[in-house]
Amino acid sequence: VAGGHKENRNSATRKGVIGDWVNFLSFWEKWWYRTNKFWKNFLDTYGYSWNPPTYKTILSAMKNAGVVDLTEEDILSLRLNPDSPNLLLLNDIDFLNTRNACKSVLETAKIEGELGIASIFNFLPLDDVRYRHVGTGKIIKMIHKITALSPKAAIGLHLNATERFFPAKMEDVGNNHPDMAKAVAYLHEQIDAYSRHGIVFHTSTAHGYGRGKKPPNNAYSSVFAD
């Protein structure tokens, strides 16, 4: 569990990324383990790598350990494998305004495709400011590239309709506020904007429950789920 991008190393529920221990040893600690006869033999015998973990090595380790990657159809059918750990891999594409951001998304798809791992790439609304410098045409092309690079990838929508019309600090206004209709209409507009380009969503995410349990919000207002 990380807070403010800093991990609490003393917590029993820390993030536990495979191979991440390499990042937390000092130069002299690494030297000691690699020159100590007992520990060098131990690490070599049990396959510990001194290479810093990457996205590809983490996914590879999970795949080799028998983790089952869930497809979009698995999610929609509530189909889990009871005999193995199940992985739902979601890539929220929250920013595309730089060339490196676009490259990293395609590199992610390439890695997942090479490993044959299923995932869902959740895109923001086409009019979101975090996509402003990319343009609709490039976004649609990127989606087609993703599905070509990773055949098991699905495309979803990431849209917090509540937050656009009801800020986190706004008081509890119930689920019948006049702006609820605007929020639902906006949601439909963004879905339709993608469908005009042949992109049809079957899954979506809407986290960011900054309003807590104050209605309306993404978690507890049924109108958005419906």
PDB file of C-alpha atoms in Angstrom:
ATOM      1  CA  VAL A   1       0.000   0.000   0.000  1.00  0.00           C
ATOM      2  CA  ALA A   2       1.671   3.186  -1.165  1.00  0.00           C
ATOM      3  CA  GLY A   3       0.720   6.685  -0.100  1.00  0.00           C
ATOM      4  CA  GLY A   4       2.004   9.687  -2.003  1.00  0.00           C
ATOM      5  CA  HIS A   5       4.154   7.316  -4.088  1.00  0.00           C
ATOM      6  CA  LYS A   6       6.141   6.378  -0.985  1.00  0.00           C
ATOM      7  CA  GLU A   7       5.917   2.837   0.272  1.00  0.00           C
ATOM      8  CA  ASN A   8       5.488   2.008   3.939  1.00  0.00           C
ATOM      9  CA  ARG A   9       8.179  -0.660   4.234  1.00  0.00           C
ATOM     10  CA  ASN A  10       6.996  -1.655   7.724  1.00  0.00           C
ATOM     11  CA  SER A  11       3.436  -2.406   6.680  1.00  0.00           C
ATOM     12  CA  ALA A  12       2.266  -6.008   6.319  1.00  0.00           C
ATOM     13  CA  THR A  13       0.232  -4.888   3.315  1.00  0.00           C
ATOM     14  CA  ARG A  14       3.005  -3.184   1.368  1.00  0.00           C
ATOM     15  CA  LYS A  15       2.882  -3.389  -2.428  1.00  0.00           C
ATOM     16  CA  GLY A  16       5.166  -6.447  -2.790  1.00  0.00           C
ATOM     17  CA  VAL A  17       6.252  -6.091  -6.431  1.00  0.00           C
ATOM     18  CA  ILE A  18       8.138  -9.164  -7.626  1.00  0.00           C
ATOM     19  CA  GLY A  19      11.883  -8.429  -7.681  1.00  0.00           C
ATOM     20  CA  ASP A  20      11.461  -4.986  -6.112  1.00  0.00           C
ATOM     21  CA  TRP A  21      13.872  -5.841  -3.278  1.00  0.00           C
ATOM     22  CA  VAL A  22      16.793  -4.971  -5.582  1.00  0.00           C
ATOM     23  CA  ASN A  23      15.729  -1.310  -5.492  1.00  0.00           C
ATOM     24  CA  PHE A  24      16.013  -1.120  -1.707  1.00  0.00           C
ATOM     25  CA  LEU A  25      19.544  -2.420  -1.180  1.00  0.00           C
ATOM     26  CA  SER A  26      22.462  -0.029  -0.954  1.00  0.00           C
ATOM     27  CA  PHE A  27      25.590  -0.469  -3.065  1.00  0.00           C
ATOM     28  CA  TRP A  28      27.460  -2.032  -0.142  1.00  0.00           C
ATOM     29  CA  GLU A  29      24.584  -4.358   0.728  1.00  0.00           C
ATOM     30  CA  LYS A  30      24.504  -5.640  -2.832  1.00  0.00           C
ATOM     31  CA  TRP A  31      28.275  -6.103  -2.784  1.00  0.00           C
ATOM     32  CA  TRP A  32      28.077  -8.065   0.480  1.00  0.00           C
ATOM     33  CA  TYR A  33      25.389 -10.461  -0.757  1.00  0.00           C
ATOM     34  CA  ARG A  34      27.109 -11.001  -4.084  1.00  0.00           C
ATOM     35  CA  THR A  35      30.510 -11.750  -2.527  1.00  0.00           C
ATOM     36  CA  ASN A  36      29.359 -13.796   0.466  1.00  0.00           C
ATOM     37  CA  LYS A  37      29.784 -17.441  -0.539  1.00  0.00           C
ATOM     38  CA  PHE A  38      26.661 -18.709   1.251  1.00  0.00           C
ATOM     39  CA  TRP A  39      24.306 -16.009   0.006  1.00  0.00           C
ATOM     40  CA  LYS A  40      25.674 -15.992  -3.538  1.00  0.00           C
ATOM     41  CA  ASN A  41      25.014 -19.714  -3.762  1.00  0.00           C
ATOM     42  CA  PHE A  42      21.563 -19.305  -2.183  1.00  0.00           C
ATOM     43  CA  LEU A  43      20.523 -16.538  -4.578  1.00  0.00           C
ATOM     44  CA  ASP A  44      21.853 -18.381  -7.627  1.00  0.00           C
ATOM     45  CA  THR A  45      20.192 -21.641  -6.589  1.00  0.00           C
ATOM     46  CA  TYR A  46      16.741 -20.121  -6.150  1.00  0.00           C
ATOM     47  CA  GLY A  47      16.811 -17.880  -9.197  1.00  0.00           C
ATOM     48  CA  TYR A  48      17.052 -14.443  -7.599  1.00  0.00           C
ATOM     49  CA  SER A  49      17.920 -11.847 -10.215  1.00  0.00           C
ATOM     50  CA  TRP A  50      19.881  -8.659  -9.556  1.00  0.00           C
ATOM     51  CA  ASN A  51      18.212  -6.896 -12.465  1.00  0.00           C
ATOM     52  CA  PRO A  52      15.727  -4.170 -11.433  1.00  0.00           C
ATOM     53  CA  PRO A  53      12.149  -5.284 -12.154  1.00  0.00           C
ATOM     54  CA  THR A  54      10.406  -4.103 -15.294  1.00  0.00           C
ATOM     55  CA  TYR A  55       6.800  -4.382 -16.392  1.00  0.00           C
ATOM     56  CA  LYS A  56       7.728  -7.312 -18.610  1.00  0.00           C
ATOM     57  CA  THR A  57       9.648  -9.230 -15.928  1.00  0.00           C
ATOM     58  CA  ILE A  58       6.832  -8.745 -13.402  1.00  0.00           C
ATOM     59  CA  LEU A  59       4.187 -10.046 -15.819  1.00  0.00           C
ATOM     60  CA  SER A  60       6.480 -12.899 -16.878  1.00  0.00           C
ATOM     61  CA  ALA A  61       6.975 -13.948 -13.252  1.00  0.00           C
ATOM     62  CA  MET A  62       3.225 -13.912 -12.649  1.00  0.00           C
ATOM     63  CA  LYS A  63       2.598 -15.932 -15.800  1.00  0.00           C
ATOM     64  CA  ASN A  64       5.277 -18.479 -14.856  1.00  0.00           C
ATOM     65  CA  ALA A  65       3.693 -18.778 -11.403  1.00  0.00           C
ATOM     66  CA  GLY A  66       0.382 -19.872 -12.919  1.00  0.00           C
ATOM     67  CA  VAL A  67      -1.599 -16.675 -12.496  1.00  0.00           C
ATOM     68  CA  VAL A  68      -4.723 -16.688 -14.681  1.00  0.00           C
ATOM     69  CA  ASP A  69      -5.236 -13.482 -16.695  1.00  0.00           C
ATOM     70  CA  LEU A  70      -8.909 -12.598 -17.030  1.00  0.00           C
ATOM     71  CA  THR A  71     -10.375 -11.527 -20.355  1.00  0.00           C
ATOM     72  CA  GLU A  72     -13.165  -9.003 -20.712  1.00  0.00           C
ATOM     73  CA  GLU A  73     -15.562 -11.891 -21.314  1.00  0.00           C
ATOM     74  CA  ASP A  74     -14.394 -13.528 -18.067  1.00  0.00           C
ATOM     75  CA  ILE A  75     -15.256 -10.317 -16.221  1.00  0.00           C
ATOM     76  CA  LEU A  76     -18.661  -9.916 -17.845  1.00  0.00           C
ATOM     77  CA  SER A  77     -19.477 -13.568 -17.115  1.00  0.00           C
ATOM     78  CA  LEU A  78     -18.088 -13.369 -13.547  1.00  0.00           C
ATOM     79  CA  ARG A  79     -15.887 -16.308 -14.483  1.00  0.00           C
ATOM     80  CA  LEU A  80     -12.944 -16.943 -12.133  1.00  0.00           C
ATOM     81  CA  ASN A  81     -10.535 -19.846 -11.876  1.00  0.00           C
ATOM     82  CA  PRO A  82     -10.927 -21.287  -8.357  1.00  0.00           C
ATOM     83  CA  ASP A  83      -7.613 -23.146  -8.510  1.00  0.00           C
ATOM     84  CA  SER A  84      -5.279 -20.241  -9.314  1.00  0.00           C
ATOM     85  CA  PRO A  85      -4.708 -16.581  -8.519  1.00  0.00           C
ATOM     86  CA  ASN A  86      -6.750 -14.448 -10.929  1.00  0.00           C
ATOM     87  CA  LEU A  87      -5.413 -11.274 -12.523  1.00  0.00           C
ATOM     88  CA  LEU A  88      -7.592  -8.446 -13.808  1.00  0.00           C
ATOM     89  CA  LEU A  89      -5.186  -6.165 -15.667  1.00  0.00           C
ATOM     90  CA  LEU A  90      -6.533  -2.652 -16.225  1.00  0.00           C
ATOM     91  CA  ASN A  91      -4.583   0.050 -18.039  1.00  0.00           C
ATOM     92  CA  ASP A  92      -6.213   3.454 -17.479  1.00  0.00           C
ATOM     93  CA  ILE A  93      -4.968   5.748 -20.255  1.00  0.00           C
ATOM     94  CA  ASP A  94      -5.082   8.975 -18.262  1.00  0.00           C
ATOM     95  CA  PHE A  95      -2.701  11.152 -20.280  1.00  0.00           C
ATOM     96  CA  LEU A  96      -1.723  11.285 -23.953  1.00  0.00           C
ATOM     97  CA  ASN A  97      -0.492  14.851 -24.432  1.00  0.00           C
ATOM     98  CA  THR A  98       3.166  13.886 -24.942  1.00  0.00           C
ATOM     99  CA  ARG A  99       4.919  11.613 -27.422  1.00  0.00           C
ATOM    100  CA  ASN A 100       6.403   9.520 -24.622  1.00  0.00           C
ATOM    101  CA  ALA A 101       2.947   8.945 -23.134  1.00  0.00           C
ATOM    102  CA  CYS A 102       1.693   7.567 -26.443  1.00  0.00           C
ATOM    103  CA  LYS A 103       4.806   5.414 -26.856  1.00  0.00           C
ATOM    104  CA  SER A 104       4.454   3.941 -23.378  1.00  0.00           C
ATOM    105  CA  VAL A 105       0.854   2.877 -24.059  1.00  0.00           C
ATOM    106  CA  LEU A 106       1.874   1.040 -27.234  1.00  0.00           C
ATOM    107  CA  GLU A 107       4.901  -0.494 -25.496  1.00  0.00           C
ATOM    108  CA  THR A 108       2.574  -1.801 -22.794  1.00  0.00           C
ATOM    109  CA  ALA A 109       0.339  -3.385 -25.434  1.00  0.00           C
ATOM    110  CA  LYS A 110       3.373  -4.906 -27.152  1.00  0.00           C
ATOM    111  CA  ILE A 111       4.645  -6.494 -23.923  1.00  0.00           C
ATOM    112  CA  GLU A 112       1.227  -7.905 -23.040  1.00  0.00           C
ATOM    113  CA  GLY A 113       0.806  -9.189 -26.590  1.00  0.00           C
ATOM    114  CA  GLU A 114       4.179 -10.946 -26.582  1.00  0.00           C
ATOM    115  CA  LEU A 115       3.277 -12.673 -23.322  1.00  0.00           C
ATOM    116  CA  GLY A 116      -0.260 -13.469 -24.474  1.00  0.00           C
ATOM    117  CA  ILE A 117      -1.803 -11.729 -21.454  1.00  0.00           C
ATOM    118  CA  ALA A 118      -5.326 -10.325 -21.477  1.00  0.00           C
ATOM    119  CA  SER A 119      -6.017  -6.786 -20.315  1.00  0.00           C
ATOM    120  CA  ILE A 120      -8.394  -3.864 -20.702  1.00  0.00           C
ATOM    121  CA  PHE A 121      -7.225  -0.431 -21.890  1.00  0.00           C
ATOM    122  CA  ASN A 122      -9.608   2.181 -20.488  1.00  0.00           C
ATOM    123  CA  PHE A 123      -9.675   5.431 -22.451  1.00  0.00           C
ATOM    124  CA  LEU A 124     -10.897   8.826 -21.252  1.00  0.00           C
ATOM    125  CA  PRO A 125     -13.578  10.825 -23.143  1.00  0.00           C
ATOM    126  CA  LEU A 126     -12.297  12.143 -26.458  1.00  0.00           C
ATOM    127  CA  ASP A 127     -12.844  15.742 -25.310  1.00  0.00           C
ATOM    128  CA  ASP A 128     -10.775  15.373 -22.125  1.00  0.00           C
ATOM    129  CA  VAL A 129      -8.060  18.033 -21.768  1.00  0.00           C
ATOM    130  CA  ARG A 130      -5.495  15.293 -21.109  1.00  0.00           C
ATOM    131  CA  TYR A 131      -6.000  14.174 -24.732  1.00  0.00           C
ATOM    132  CA  ARG A 132      -6.254  17.679 -26.206  1.00  0.00           C
ATOM    133  CA  HIS A 133      -2.942  17.690 -28.094  1.00  0.00           C
ATOM    134  CA  VAL A 134      -3.407  14.251 -29.637  1.00  0.00           C
ATOM    135  CA  GLY A 135      -6.605  14.562 -31.624  1.00  0.00           C
ATOM    136  CA  THR A 136      -9.423  12.100 -32.184  1.00  0.00           C
ATOM    137  CA  GLY A 137      -7.889  10.539 -35.306  1.00  0.00           C
ATOM    138  CA  LYS A 138      -4.637   9.582 -33.542  1.00  0.00           C
ATOM    139  CA  ILE A 139      -6.504   8.185 -30.551  1.00  0.00           C
ATOM    140  CA  ILE A 140      -8.617   5.929 -32.754  1.00  0.00           C
ATOM    141  CA  LYS A 141      -5.479   4.793 -34.613  1.00  0.00           C
ATOM    142  CA  MET A 142      -3.809   4.062 -31.287  1.00  0.00           C
ATOM    143  CA  ILE A 143      -6.734   1.881 -30.226  1.00  0.00           C
ATOM    144  CA  HIS A 144      -6.442  -0.142 -33.436  1.00  0.00           C
ATOM    145  CA  LYS A 145      -2.684  -0.495 -32.893  1.00  0.00           C
ATOM    146  CA  ILE A 146      -3.269  -1.725 -29.337  1.00  0.00           C
ATOM    147  CA  THR A 147      -5.631  -4.475 -30.452  1.00  0.00           C
ATOM    148  CA  ALA A 148      -3.211  -5.445 -33.235  1.00  0.00           C
ATOM    149  CA  LEU A 149      -0.240  -5.637 -30.865  1.00  0.00           C
ATOM    150  CA  SER A 150      -2.208  -7.432 -28.135  1.00  0.00           C
ATOM    151  CA  PRO A 151      -5.014  -9.622 -29.551  1.00  0.00           C
ATOM    152  CA  LYS A 152      -6.344 -10.383 -26.049  1.00  0.00           C
ATOM    153  CA  ALA A 153      -6.705  -6.690 -25.201  1.00  0.00           C
ATOM    154  CA  ALA A 154     -10.134  -5.086 -24.863  1.00  0.00           C
ATOM    155  CA  ILE A 155     -11.005  -1.385 -24.974  1.00  0.00           C
ATOM    156  CA  GLY A 156     -13.023   0.161 -22.156  1.00  0.00           C
ATOM    157  CA  LEU A 157     -14.095   3.625 -21.068  1.00  0.00           C
ATOM    158  CA  HIS A 158     -12.785   5.465 -18.008  1.00  0.00           C
ATOM    159  CA  LEU A 159     -15.215   8.258 -17.212  1.00  0.00           C
ATOM    160  CA  ASN A 160     -16.062   9.892 -13.883  1.00  0.00           C
ATOM    161  CA  ALA A 161     -19.266  11.622 -14.960  1.00  0.00           C
ATOM    162  CA  THR A 162     -20.059  12.574 -11.375  1.00  0.00           C
ATOM    163  CA  GLU A 163     -16.869  14.556 -10.853  1.00  0.00           C
ATOM    164  CA  ARG A 164     -17.422  16.700 -13.934  1.00  0.00           C
ATOM    165  CA  PHE A 165     -20.676  18.105 -12.539  1.00  0.00           C
ATOM    166  CA  PHE A 166     -20.355  17.553  -8.771  1.00  0.00           C
ATOM    167  CA  PRO A 167     -16.947  18.571  -7.321  1.00  0.00           C
ATOM    168  CA  ALA A 168     -15.523  16.693  -4.351  1.00  0.00           C
ATOM    169  CA  LYS A 169     -16.122  19.626  -1.970  1.00  0.00           C
ATOM    170  CA  MET A 170     -19.731  20.134  -3.028  1.00  0.00           C
ATOM    171  CA  GLU A 171     -22.262  19.318  -0.318  1.00  0.00           C
ATOM    172  CA  ASP A 172     -24.623  16.337  -0.330  1.00  0.00           C
ATOM    173  CA  VAL A 173     -27.289  17.227  -2.922  1.00  0.00           C
ATOM    174  CA  GLY A 174     -29.015  13.855  -3.216  1.00  0.00           C
ATOM    175  CA  ASN A 175     -29.531  11.841  -6.389  1.00  0.00           C
ATOM    176  CA  ASN A 176     -32.263  14.026  -7.886  1.00  0.00           C
ATOM    177  CA  HIS A 177     -30.277  17.203  -8.534  1.00  0.00           C
ATOM    178  CA  PRO A 178     -31.094  18.815 -11.943  1.00  0.00           C
ATOM    179  CA  ASP A 179     -27.469  18.398 -13.046  1.00  0.00           C
ATOM    180  CA  MET A 180     -27.817  14.611 -12.789  1.00  0.00           C
ATOM    181  CA  ALA A 181     -29.552  14.649 -16.168  1.00  0.00           C
ATOM    182  CA  LYS A 182     -26.632  16.640 -17.603  1.00  0.00           C
ATOM    183  CA  ALA A 183     -24.125  14.138 -16.228  1.00  0.00           C
ATOM    184  CA  VAL A 184     -25.982  11.169 -17.715  1.00  0.00           C
ATOM    185  CA  ALA A 185     -26.372  12.981 -21.043  1.00  0.00           C
ATOM    186  CA  TYR A 186     -22.636  13.717 -21.077  1.00  0.00           C
ATOM    187  CA  LEU A 187     -21.895  10.042 -20.421  1.00  0.00           C
ATOM    188  CA  HIS A 188     -24.010   9.035 -23.416  1.00  0.00           C
ATOM    189  CA  GLU A 189     -22.407  11.717 -25.598  1.00  0.00           C
ATOM    190  CA  GLN A 190     -18.918  10.365 -24.911  1.00  0.00           C
ATOM    191  CA  ILE A 191     -19.938   6.765 -25.541  1.00  0.00           C
ATOM    192  CA  ASP A 192     -21.558   7.835 -28.821  1.00  0.00           C
ATOM    193  CA  ALA A 193     -18.468   9.850 -29.820  1.00  0.00           C
ATOM    194  CA  TYR A 194     -16.399   6.654 -29.757  1.00  0.00           C
ATOM    195  CA  SER A 195     -19.082   4.498 -31.363  1.00  0.00           C
ATOM    196  CA  ARG A 196     -19.098   6.798 -34.404  1.00  0.00           C
ATOM    197  CA  HIS A 197     -15.526   5.601 -34.964  1.00  0.00           C
ATOM    198  CA  GLY A 198     -16.431   1.938 -34.507  1.00  0.00           C
ATOM    199  CA  ILE A 199     -15.274   1.700 -30.878  1.00  0.00           C
ATOM    200  CA  VAL A 200     -17.946  -0.020 -28.776  1.00  0.00           C
ATOM    201  CA  PHE A 201     -17.438  -0.384 -25.037  1.00  0.00           C
ATOM    202  CA  HIS A 202     -18.487  -3.412 -23.007  1.00  0.00           C
ATOM    203  CA  THR A 203     -16.718  -2.452 -19.774  1.00  0.00           C
ATOM    204  CA  SER A 204     -15.948   0.792 -17.996  1.00  0.00           C
ATOM    205  CA  THR A 205     -14.321   2.158 -14.860  1.00  0.00           C
ATOM    206  CA  ALA A 206     -15.184   5.220 -12.809  1.00  0.00           C
ATOM    207  CA  HIS A 207     -13.067   5.465  -9.701  1.00  0.00           C
ATOM    208  CA  GLY A 208     -12.170   8.712  -7.976  1.00  0.00           C
ATOM    209  CA  TYR A 209     -14.719   8.633  -5.167  1.00  0.00           C
ATOM    210  CA  GLY A 210     -13.503  11.985  -3.874  1.00  0.00           C
ATOM    211  CA  ARG A 211     -16.999  12.797  -2.624  1.00  0.00           C
ATOM    212  CA  GLY A 212     -16.921   9.958  -0.115  1.00  0.00           C
ATOM    213  CA  LYS A 213     -20.483   8.674   0.232  1.00  0.00           C
ATOM    214  CA  LYS A 214     -22.100  12.042  -0.478  1.00  0.00           C
ATOM    215  CA  PRO A 215     -24.638  11.614  -3.269  1.00  0.00           C
ATOM    216  CA  PRO A 216     -24.330  11.770  -6.128  1.00  0.00           C
ATOM    217  CA  ASN A 217     -21.117   9.812  -6.687  1.00  0.00           C
ATOM    218  CA  ASN A 218     -19.762   7.077  -8.896  1.00  0.00           C
ATOM    219  CA  ALA A 219     -19.963   4.350  -6.279  1.00  0.00           C
ATOM    220  CA  TYR A 220     -23.388   4.714  -4.705  1.00  0.00           C
ATOM    221  CA  SER A 221     -25.623   6.507  -7.225  1.00  0.00           C
ATOM    222  CA  SER A 222     -27.385   3.749  -9.147  1.00  0.00           C
ATOM    223  CA  VAL A 223     -28.226   5.995 -12.089  1.00  0.00           C
ATOM    224  CA  PHE A 224     -24.591   5.924 -13.229  1.00  0.00           C
ATOM    225  CA  ALA A 225     -24.286   2.159 -12.837  1.00  0.00           C
ATOM    226  CA  ASP A 226     -27.542   1.661 -14.742  1.00  0.00           C
TER     227      ASP A 226
END
